XYZ file of C-alpha atoms in Angstrom:
557
model
C -4.739 -0.454 -35.090
C -4.758 3.341 -34.829
C -5.403 3.019 -31.092
C -2.444 0.660 -30.733
C -0.152 3.001 -32.662
C -1.267 5.931 -30.483
C -0.539 3.777 -27.429
C 2.969 2.959 -28.610
C 3.698 6.605 -29.441
C 2.462 7.808 -26.038
C 4.563 5.235 -24.162
C 7.682 6.068 -26.150
C 7.156 9.795 -25.695
C 6.681 9.481 -21.948
C 9.747 7.327 -21.532
C 11.827 9.762 -23.595
C 10.567 12.611 -21.436
C 11.590 10.795 -18.254
C 15.036 9.977 -19.672
C 15.537 13.546 -20.846
C 14.557 14.999 -17.485
C 17.128 12.787 -15.796
C 19.794 13.510 -18.412
C 19.302 17.292 -18.251
C 19.736 17.560 -14.485
C 22.777 19.435 -13.157
C 25.991 17.392 -13.163
C 25.867 17.186 -9.355
C 23.151 14.525 -9.616
C 25.430 12.230 -11.598
C 28.287 12.399 -9.129
C 28.882 9.591 -6.613
C 27.411 9.994 -3.148
C 29.742 12.069 -1.009
C 30.315 11.456 2.687
C 28.040 14.437 3.367
C 25.343 12.912 1.158
C 25.588 9.606 2.994
C 25.329 11.358 6.336
C 22.216 13.253 5.229
C 20.601 10.085 3.909
C 21.195 8.405 7.266
C 19.665 11.251 9.306
C 16.072 10.959 10.587
C 13.707 13.393 8.901
C 13.208 15.248 12.184
C 16.949 15.995 12.382
C 17.067 17.279 8.794
C 14.131 19.612 9.437
C 15.619 20.874 12.703
C 18.933 21.711 11.008
C 17.190 23.507 8.148
C 15.103 25.493 10.619
C 18.260 26.436 12.531
C 19.939 27.657 9.350
C 22.624 24.962 9.619
C 21.599 23.081 6.475
C 20.540 24.254 3.016
C 17.422 22.581 1.535
C 19.173 22.350 -1.830
C 21.922 20.177 -0.321
C 19.291 17.836 1.111
C 17.488 17.666 -2.225
C 20.663 16.816 -4.090
C 21.537 13.985 -1.699
C 18.073 12.463 -2.012
C 17.933 13.195 -5.729
C 21.132 11.216 -6.280
C 19.877 8.273 -4.250
C 16.436 8.372 -5.895
C 18.096 8.114 -9.302
C 20.171 5.185 -8.050
C 16.993 3.544 -6.772
C 15.347 4.114 -10.140
C 18.283 2.575 -11.993
C 17.974 -0.507 -9.779
C 14.176 -0.877 -9.618
C 12.500 1.400 -12.225
C 10.489 3.073 -9.456
C 10.071 6.648 -10.777
C 7.436 8.084 -13.112
C 7.522 11.902 -13.140
C 10.977 13.231 -12.301
C 10.341 16.675 -10.821
C 13.855 17.306 -9.513
C 14.490 20.272 -11.811
C 11.377 22.051 -10.517
C 12.197 20.904 -7.004
C 15.460 22.848 -7.116
C 13.376 26.010 -7.361
C 10.992 24.830 -4.660
C 13.932 24.019 -2.362
C 15.418 27.482 -2.850
C 12.121 29.178 -2.004
C 10.720 26.782 0.624
C 9.562 27.878 4.076
C 12.599 27.114 6.201
C 10.551 27.408 9.389
C 7.789 24.997 8.327
C 7.236 21.607 10.014
C 8.714 19.861 6.949
C 11.340 22.518 6.192
C 13.629 21.432 3.367
C 12.564 17.774 3.503
C 12.207 15.994 0.138
C 8.916 14.109 -0.207
C 8.075 11.488 -2.839
C 4.499 10.738 -3.871
C 2.503 8.167 -5.791
C 1.864 8.891 -9.464
C -1.797 9.668 -8.680
C -0.854 12.947 -6.955
C -1.575 16.035 -9.063
C 0.953 18.814 -9.696
C -0.011 21.766 -11.857
C 1.333 21.334 -15.370
C 2.360 17.701 -14.846
C 0.863 14.390 -15.930
C -0.803 11.986 -13.515
C -1.486 9.301 -16.120
C -1.233 6.390 -13.607
C -0.025 4.064 -16.345
C -2.747 4.717 -18.928
C -1.195 5.757 -22.252
C -4.438 7.557 -23.172
C -3.839 9.927 -20.255
C -0.279 10.875 -21.222
C -0.195 14.617 -21.849
C -3.295 15.314 -19.789
C -1.772 17.940 -17.521
C -3.205 18.785 -14.115
C -4.711 22.279 -13.997
C -3.683 22.916 -10.404
C -1.858 21.414 -7.452
C -3.917 19.009 -5.374
C -4.748 19.836 -1.759
C -1.962 17.518 -0.594
C 0.679 19.214 -2.744
C -0.387 22.674 -1.569
C -0.110 21.586 2.062
C 3.301 19.975 1.549
C 4.701 23.085 -0.095
C 3.249 25.358 2.590
C 4.843 23.122 5.232
C 8.268 23.708 3.666
C 8.529 20.255 2.073
C 10.168 19.767 -1.311
C 8.229 17.265 -3.480
C 10.736 15.865 -5.974
C 9.570 12.633 -7.650
C 6.450 10.620 -8.396
C 6.461 6.831 -8.265
C 5.164 3.901 -10.252
C 1.824 2.073 -10.032
C 0.017 -0.797 -11.756
C -2.394 0.085 -14.529
C -5.939 0.209 -12.959
C -4.399 0.619 -9.435
C -5.971 -2.761 -8.553
C -2.908 -4.943 -8.071
C -0.148 -5.853 -5.646
C 2.304 -5.484 -8.536
C 3.430 -2.212 -10.140
C 3.694 -2.493 -13.913
C 2.283 -0.701 -16.929
C 3.307 -0.095 -20.534
C 3.917 3.617 -20.025
C 6.597 3.365 -17.335
C 7.432 -0.347 -17.224
C 7.712 -2.753 -14.298
C 9.036 -1.859 -10.859
C 11.050 -4.538 -9.094
C 11.589 -5.270 -5.426
C 14.893 -3.784 -4.197
C 15.491 -6.918 -2.122
C 15.015 -9.325 -5.055
C 14.513 -8.298 -8.678
C 12.269 -11.279 -9.474
C 9.615 -10.154 -6.994
C 7.100 -7.338 -6.767
C 7.660 -4.377 -4.415
C 3.894 -4.391 -3.889
C 1.061 -2.373 -5.340
C -0.587 -0.262 -6.070
C 1.935 2.027 -4.305
C 4.842 -0.217 -5.253
C 7.149 2.360 -6.794
C 6.944 4.372 -3.591
C 7.779 1.345 -1.450
C 10.759 0.449 -3.633
C 12.101 4.017 -3.446
C 11.709 4.213 0.339
C 13.242 0.786 0.908
C 16.223 1.738 -1.265
C 16.743 4.936 0.738
C 15.902 7.288 -2.144
C 13.304 8.966 0.046
C 12.323 8.970 3.689
C 8.835 10.436 3.468
C 6.293 9.260 0.911
C 2.571 9.268 0.201
C 0.429 6.478 -1.230
C -3.180 5.363 -1.477
C -4.941 2.271 -0.162
C -8.235 0.692 -1.271
C -7.476 -2.976 -0.582
C -3.990 -2.876 0.914
C -2.151 -0.585 -1.496
C 0.140 1.002 1.096
C 0.221 -1.960 3.487
C 1.095 -4.731 1.010
C 4.003 -2.652 -0.390
C 5.219 -1.974 3.161
C 5.134 -5.726 3.835
C 6.712 -6.681 0.490
C 9.476 -4.037 0.613
C 10.230 -3.641 4.321
C 9.000 -0.130 5.160
C 6.413 1.480 7.479
C 2.904 2.802 6.960
C -0.445 3.464 8.592
C -3.551 3.338 6.425
C -5.841 6.150 7.486
C -9.579 5.848 7.990
C -11.840 7.651 5.527
C -11.703 11.458 5.700
C -8.711 11.587 8.060
C -6.147 12.395 5.369
C -6.098 14.712 2.344
C -7.406 13.260 -0.919
C -9.037 15.866 -3.163
C -7.755 16.921 -6.572
C -5.766 13.826 -7.504
C -6.009 11.248 -10.268
C -7.839 7.931 -9.826
C -8.744 4.882 -11.868
C -12.257 4.664 -10.385
C -13.793 8.140 -9.981
C -16.886 8.095 -7.780
C -16.144 4.669 -6.289
C -17.231 5.191 -2.679
C -18.359 1.694 -1.679
C -14.807 0.980 -0.450
C -13.100 4.369 -0.837
C -9.385 4.744 -1.402
C -7.556 6.696 1.289
C -4.262 8.590 1.058
C -1.727 7.678 3.721
C 1.946 8.306 4.610
C 4.661 5.717 3.987
C 8.162 6.072 5.433
C 11.536 4.407 5.746
C 11.432 4.222 9.561
C 8.837 4.312 12.321
C 10.401 7.482 13.736
C 9.913 9.131 10.341
C 6.301 7.924 10.195
C 5.443 9.609 13.494
C 7.188 12.819 12.483
C 5.412 12.888 9.091
C 1.914 12.375 10.500
C 2.448 15.048 13.142
C 3.932 17.539 10.682
C 1.020 17.188 8.273
C -1.576 17.531 11.001
C 0.146 20.587 12.430
C -0.843 22.222 9.113
C -4.580 21.584 9.721
C -5.290 19.535 6.583
C -9.036 20.222 6.870
C -8.242 23.799 5.857
C -6.845 22.489 2.539
C -9.291 19.705 1.740
C -13.071 19.775 2.194
C -13.110 15.985 2.682
C -10.878 16.032 5.794
C -12.426 15.820 9.224
C -11.222 18.593 11.596
C -9.525 16.205 14.024
C -6.123 17.436 15.275
C -3.356 14.974 16.083
C -3.949 13.489 19.544
C -1.082 12.391 21.749
C -1.419 8.821 23.055
C 0.380 7.184 25.976
C -0.523 3.509 26.088
C 1.692 2.838 29.100
C -0.239 5.125 31.448
C -3.715 3.801 30.675
C -5.463 0.507 31.304
C -3.664 -2.720 30.317
C -3.713 -3.306 26.581
C -5.600 -6.301 25.211
C -4.247 -7.596 21.908
C -6.266 -9.964 19.723
C -4.650 -12.163 17.058
C -6.168 -13.390 13.810
C -3.993 -16.378 12.970
C -5.972 -17.440 9.916
C -8.757 -15.690 7.992
C -10.243 -19.000 6.867
C -9.449 -18.312 3.202
C -5.650 -18.497 3.003
C -3.500 -19.661 5.909
C -0.397 -17.521 6.445
C 2.740 -19.021 4.935
C 5.423 -20.237 7.365
C 7.431 -17.005 6.965
C 4.450 -14.738 7.659
C 3.223 -16.855 10.559
C 6.708 -16.811 12.086
C 6.751 -12.988 11.986
C 3.373 -12.862 13.722
C 4.471 -15.447 16.300
C 7.591 -13.390 17.004
C 5.529 -10.311 17.850
C 3.033 -12.270 19.934
C 5.758 -14.038 21.927
C 7.517 -10.742 22.697
C 4.274 -9.151 23.896
C 3.449 -12.144 26.076
C 6.973 -12.275 27.498
C 6.575 -8.671 28.684
C 3.248 -9.335 30.381
C 0.834 -8.135 27.694
C -2.515 -9.872 27.393
C -2.764 -11.515 23.987
C -5.785 -13.577 22.982
C -6.735 -15.542 19.897
C -9.561 -13.732 18.138
C -12.488 -15.348 16.362
C -13.781 -12.411 14.287
C -16.997 -12.056 12.322
C -16.378 -14.085 9.162
C -13.581 -12.457 7.111
C -14.855 -14.416 4.121
C -18.316 -12.871 4.343
C -16.692 -9.455 4.659
C -14.543 -10.146 1.605
C -17.577 -11.088 -0.472
C -19.311 -7.829 0.460
C -16.165 -5.798 -0.198
C -15.198 -7.149 -3.594
C -18.747 -6.761 -4.881
C -18.777 -3.124 -3.767
C -15.333 -2.381 -5.182
C -16.214 -3.920 -8.557
C -19.929 -3.159 -8.563
C -19.704 -1.887 -12.156
C -17.883 -5.014 -13.257
C -14.450 -3.400 -13.381
C -15.447 -1.194 -16.327
C -14.270 2.121 -14.879
C -10.665 1.092 -14.267
C -10.295 -0.639 -17.637
C -12.183 1.873 -19.815
C -9.076 4.034 -20.544
C -7.052 0.995 -21.673
C -6.317 1.139 -25.397
C -6.361 -1.767 -27.832
C -3.130 -3.706 -27.400
C -2.263 -2.082 -24.068
C -1.210 -4.465 -21.311
C -3.570 -4.967 -18.393
C -2.679 -6.347 -14.980
C -3.038 -10.151 -15.170
C -5.286 -10.291 -12.114
C -7.586 -7.529 -13.336
C -7.719 -9.149 -16.776
C -8.791 -12.404 -15.124
C -11.494 -10.580 -13.143
C -12.821 -8.811 -16.244
C -13.107 -12.141 -18.058
C -15.041 -13.550 -15.097
C -17.460 -10.613 -15.178
C -17.931 -10.989 -18.950
C -18.935 -14.669 -18.834
C -22.752 -15.128 -18.931
C -24.161 -15.354 -15.451
C -25.854 -18.731 -15.968
C -22.476 -20.206 -16.945
C -20.942 -18.866 -13.722
C -23.810 -20.328 -11.721
C -23.194 -23.731 -13.288
C -19.478 -23.450 -12.556
C -20.185 -22.375 -8.959
C -22.459 -25.441 -8.557
C -19.627 -27.647 -9.848
C -17.115 -26.028 -7.472
C -19.418 -26.292 -4.481
C -20.873 -29.780 -4.916
C -18.308 -31.667 -7.011
C -15.026 -30.032 -5.952
C -16.178 -29.201 -2.422
C -14.880 -25.641 -2.777
C -17.610 -23.463 -1.305
C -15.145 -20.578 -0.818
C -14.291 -20.097 -4.476
C -17.857 -20.878 -5.537
C -19.071 -17.928 -3.474
C -16.667 -15.621 -5.325
C -17.488 -16.932 -8.802
C -21.269 -16.680 -8.460
C -21.050 -13.037 -7.335
C -18.903 -11.814 -10.248
C -21.595 -9.835 -12.019
C -22.393 -6.166 -12.533
C -24.763 -4.841 -9.875
C -27.952 -2.871 -10.284
C -28.523 0.212 -8.138
C -30.817 -1.795 -5.862
C -28.203 -4.532 -5.464
C -25.502 -1.954 -4.793
C -27.565 -0.313 -2.052
C -28.217 -3.722 -0.519
C -24.454 -4.286 -0.402
C -23.954 -0.927 1.329
C -26.504 -2.049 3.920
C -24.689 -5.375 4.275
C -21.380 -3.537 4.732
C -22.845 -1.472 7.546
C -24.286 -4.578 9.158
C -20.906 -6.276 8.959
C -19.221 -3.237 10.515
C -21.735 -3.393 13.362
C -20.849 -7.039 13.997
C -17.196 -6.098 14.351
C -18.013 -3.127 16.568
C -20.017 -5.327 18.930
C -17.389 -8.075 18.949
C -14.463 -5.768 19.754
C -16.440 -3.924 22.406
C -17.800 -7.100 23.952
C -14.345 -8.640 24.271
C -12.625 -5.347 25.244
C -10.123 -5.609 22.393
C -7.737 -2.685 21.916
C -5.754 -3.858 18.880
C -5.894 -6.666 16.358
C -2.681 -8.285 15.132
C -2.477 -10.292 11.930
C -0.367 -10.800 8.829
C -0.528 -8.194 6.035
C -0.665 -10.958 3.428
C -0.506 -14.743 3.422
C 2.775 -14.609 1.496
C 5.814 -12.335 1.429
C 6.291 -10.503 -1.885
C 4.735 -12.253 -4.872
C 6.781 -12.998 -8.009
C 6.185 -10.901 -11.110
C 3.004 -12.041 -12.836
C 1.786 -13.627 -9.623
C -1.347 -11.497 -9.444
C -2.957 -13.761 -12.037
C -3.174 -16.280 -9.205
C -3.408 -13.807 -6.326
C -6.154 -11.371 -7.416
C -8.479 -12.677 -4.676
C -5.712 -13.013 -2.098
C -5.824 -9.544 -0.540
C -8.133 -10.494 2.312
C -5.843 -9.707 5.229
C -5.558 -6.060 4.186
C -8.860 -5.575 2.327
C -10.788 -6.572 5.459
C -9.781 -3.333 7.171
C -10.735 -1.179 4.191
C -14.193 -2.750 4.372
C -14.320 -1.923 8.084
C -12.606 1.474 7.607
C -10.228 0.748 10.488
C -6.859 2.429 10.947
C -4.220 -0.202 10.174
C -0.432 -0.098 10.155
C 2.332 -2.388 8.923
C 5.865 -2.622 10.278
C 8.635 -4.940 9.050
C 9.616 -7.624 11.547
C 11.953 -10.135 9.909
C 13.143 -11.617 6.603
C 12.292 -14.907 4.924
C 14.671 -17.655 6.017
C 14.947 -20.614 3.645
C 15.624 -22.996 6.532
C 13.106 -21.734 9.089
C 10.309 -20.999 6.639
C 10.303 -23.989 4.317
C 6.853 -25.409 3.570
C 6.157 -29.046 4.378
C 4.571 -29.819 1.003
C 3.455 -33.276 2.104
C 1.593 -31.961 5.136
C 0.035 -28.951 3.388
C -3.414 -29.400 1.864
C -5.150 -26.402 0.322
C -8.683 -25.788 1.552
C -9.835 -23.966 -1.578
C -8.686 -22.814 -5.027
C -7.557 -19.392 -3.786
C -5.276 -20.912 -1.160
C -3.987 -23.513 -3.652
C -3.058 -20.848 -6.217
C -1.335 -18.674 -3.632
C 0.773 -21.488 -2.230
C 1.991 -22.356 -5.717
C 3.849 -19.031 -5.499
C 5.480 -19.770 -2.128
C 9.095 -20.885 -2.214
C 11.129 -20.041 0.884
C 14.403 -20.764 -0.919
C 13.702 -18.340 -3.763
C 12.174 -15.832 -1.325
C 15.105 -15.983 1.098
C 15.873 -12.473 2.382
C 12.561 -10.862 1.438
C 11.010 -8.678 4.168
C 8.099 -9.924 6.263
C 5.828 -7.569 8.203
C 3.029 -7.647 10.739
C -0.208 -5.675 10.606
C -1.430 -3.701 13.636
C -5.085 -2.668 13.538
C -7.043 -0.191 15.612
C -10.595 1.039 15.299
C -11.879 3.845 13.049
C -9.900 7.099 13.190
C -7.352 5.674 15.635
C -4.196 6.421 13.663
C -2.472 7.831 16.760
C -3.213 4.694 18.806
C -2.030 2.419 15.994
C 1.225 4.364 15.835
C 1.661 3.997 19.604
C 1.009 0.258 19.326
C 3.578 -0.065 16.548
C 6.110 1.791 18.709
C 5.400 -0.600 21.577
C 6.062 -3.608 19.355
C 9.213 -2.184 17.778
C 10.615 -1.230 21.186
C 10.102 -4.803 22.433
C 11.779 -6.249 19.357
C 14.759 -3.907 19.797
C 15.134 -4.772 23.479
C 15.187 -8.489 22.674
C 17.740 -8.064 19.878
C 15.217 -8.826 17.139
C 14.994 -5.392 15.525
C 14.369 -5.382 11.785
C 17.402 -4.489 9.661
C 16.637 -2.000 6.890
C 18.036 -2.459 3.396
C 21.167 -0.313 3.111
C 22.234 0.069 -0.538
C 24.183 3.308 0.005
C 27.652 1.749 0.133
């Protein structure tokens, strides 16, 4: 009971602090958007920086435009956690106006550490635990002339494609309030989609920047391990290196994404963070090299893409083929076997680390709660249930998940690391043998999931998680929106192959989902972020030329 009361007090205190920080801002932030504000919000980040560098634009004016819109986004979606705008006014006044991010506001996931600020990531027990210093990422951003101004919401545990916790509440999708903006970097995606920021930072361990990009209609590239700054921030699973989380940029447009990556790498991030490899940004020109060979994964064998997601993938493939690109159907090393290795590594300790800070009475993510229950059931009971699933229900897929939900010994963990490396070798040989340059697939079987949907969808992250297991660079760009007529499911013809697919398709309703964004995932090999960006540019250019360019959400008017 005392723990529950402490939980309630911490949540109330944090919410009061957020409200007070918003209320105490200068009156300018409560004024309607001016025509100048709207113009600034519509400008690419590169143009803002160039004008600041030329002395034609004051960083404080940029901050106030984005601050206003961020607060509007928060009112609509509950996307913000730490409101740093008051401090940002000082940072904007003193920023390096000749830096590669001069005067540009940057939003970041709640995990990112600022000296003297919380990074509680939704745990009430961590409210008031102030960071002792800026993280490597924050130091680089400030040195580059950027103006960090808000932090954004996450799910408790960081292991969900929703973004809800008792401390800050639930973030909603700016396209449809009944759906998730994604997770675990969902607050960031909602803010970017709403236009309250152009440049953001998130993390990804199983799709946590790519699923939000897909759900909310923004752009991202998940970095490979050690390519991007990471040190000094908060995490729900310290020491978890079987499938490490990686920090990665998220942006409102593809042009902004390229600018942001280049600006950060011009600062030599390896001089700020010991974990970064000293690899400068490398310019890539796909048009001048050998013909590109694209491989498509139409179905991972676990969950078939929904009609809306398959249509987005078909759109990209048809445009590439129409312009003479070679596109082949890819039969990869079993994604299911990769998933089994990955989830056992990620939850090798049975999910204890991420749930340990949760107080009595504190809400947990429904999917993580379900996983923790599975781990807690005696192993012989799970083996009996797996036998029933496999031989009575004919569901070998789900049986293989159930029977492996147990805490691993050190020896078992090391065996899984060896299996991961063997699986990576299979992919390496397959891509090399078939001369594949890029892999195209869906980011998720469904568009955005409804709130609470992760209870059914906890094991449905395979299309993104696969590339964390492989440590491949992988980007997502929005392609279209759900259309209730084009994307309706033929319920009579559909037959689920396993329990995971059945549970996911119970969430699919093209009529309710009408208008939600739908993206496509573009995958390169390890440490090929530059090539993935070039591939994304190729695809977006083709879509624009054919009149199929994605239309961003525009809530400014």
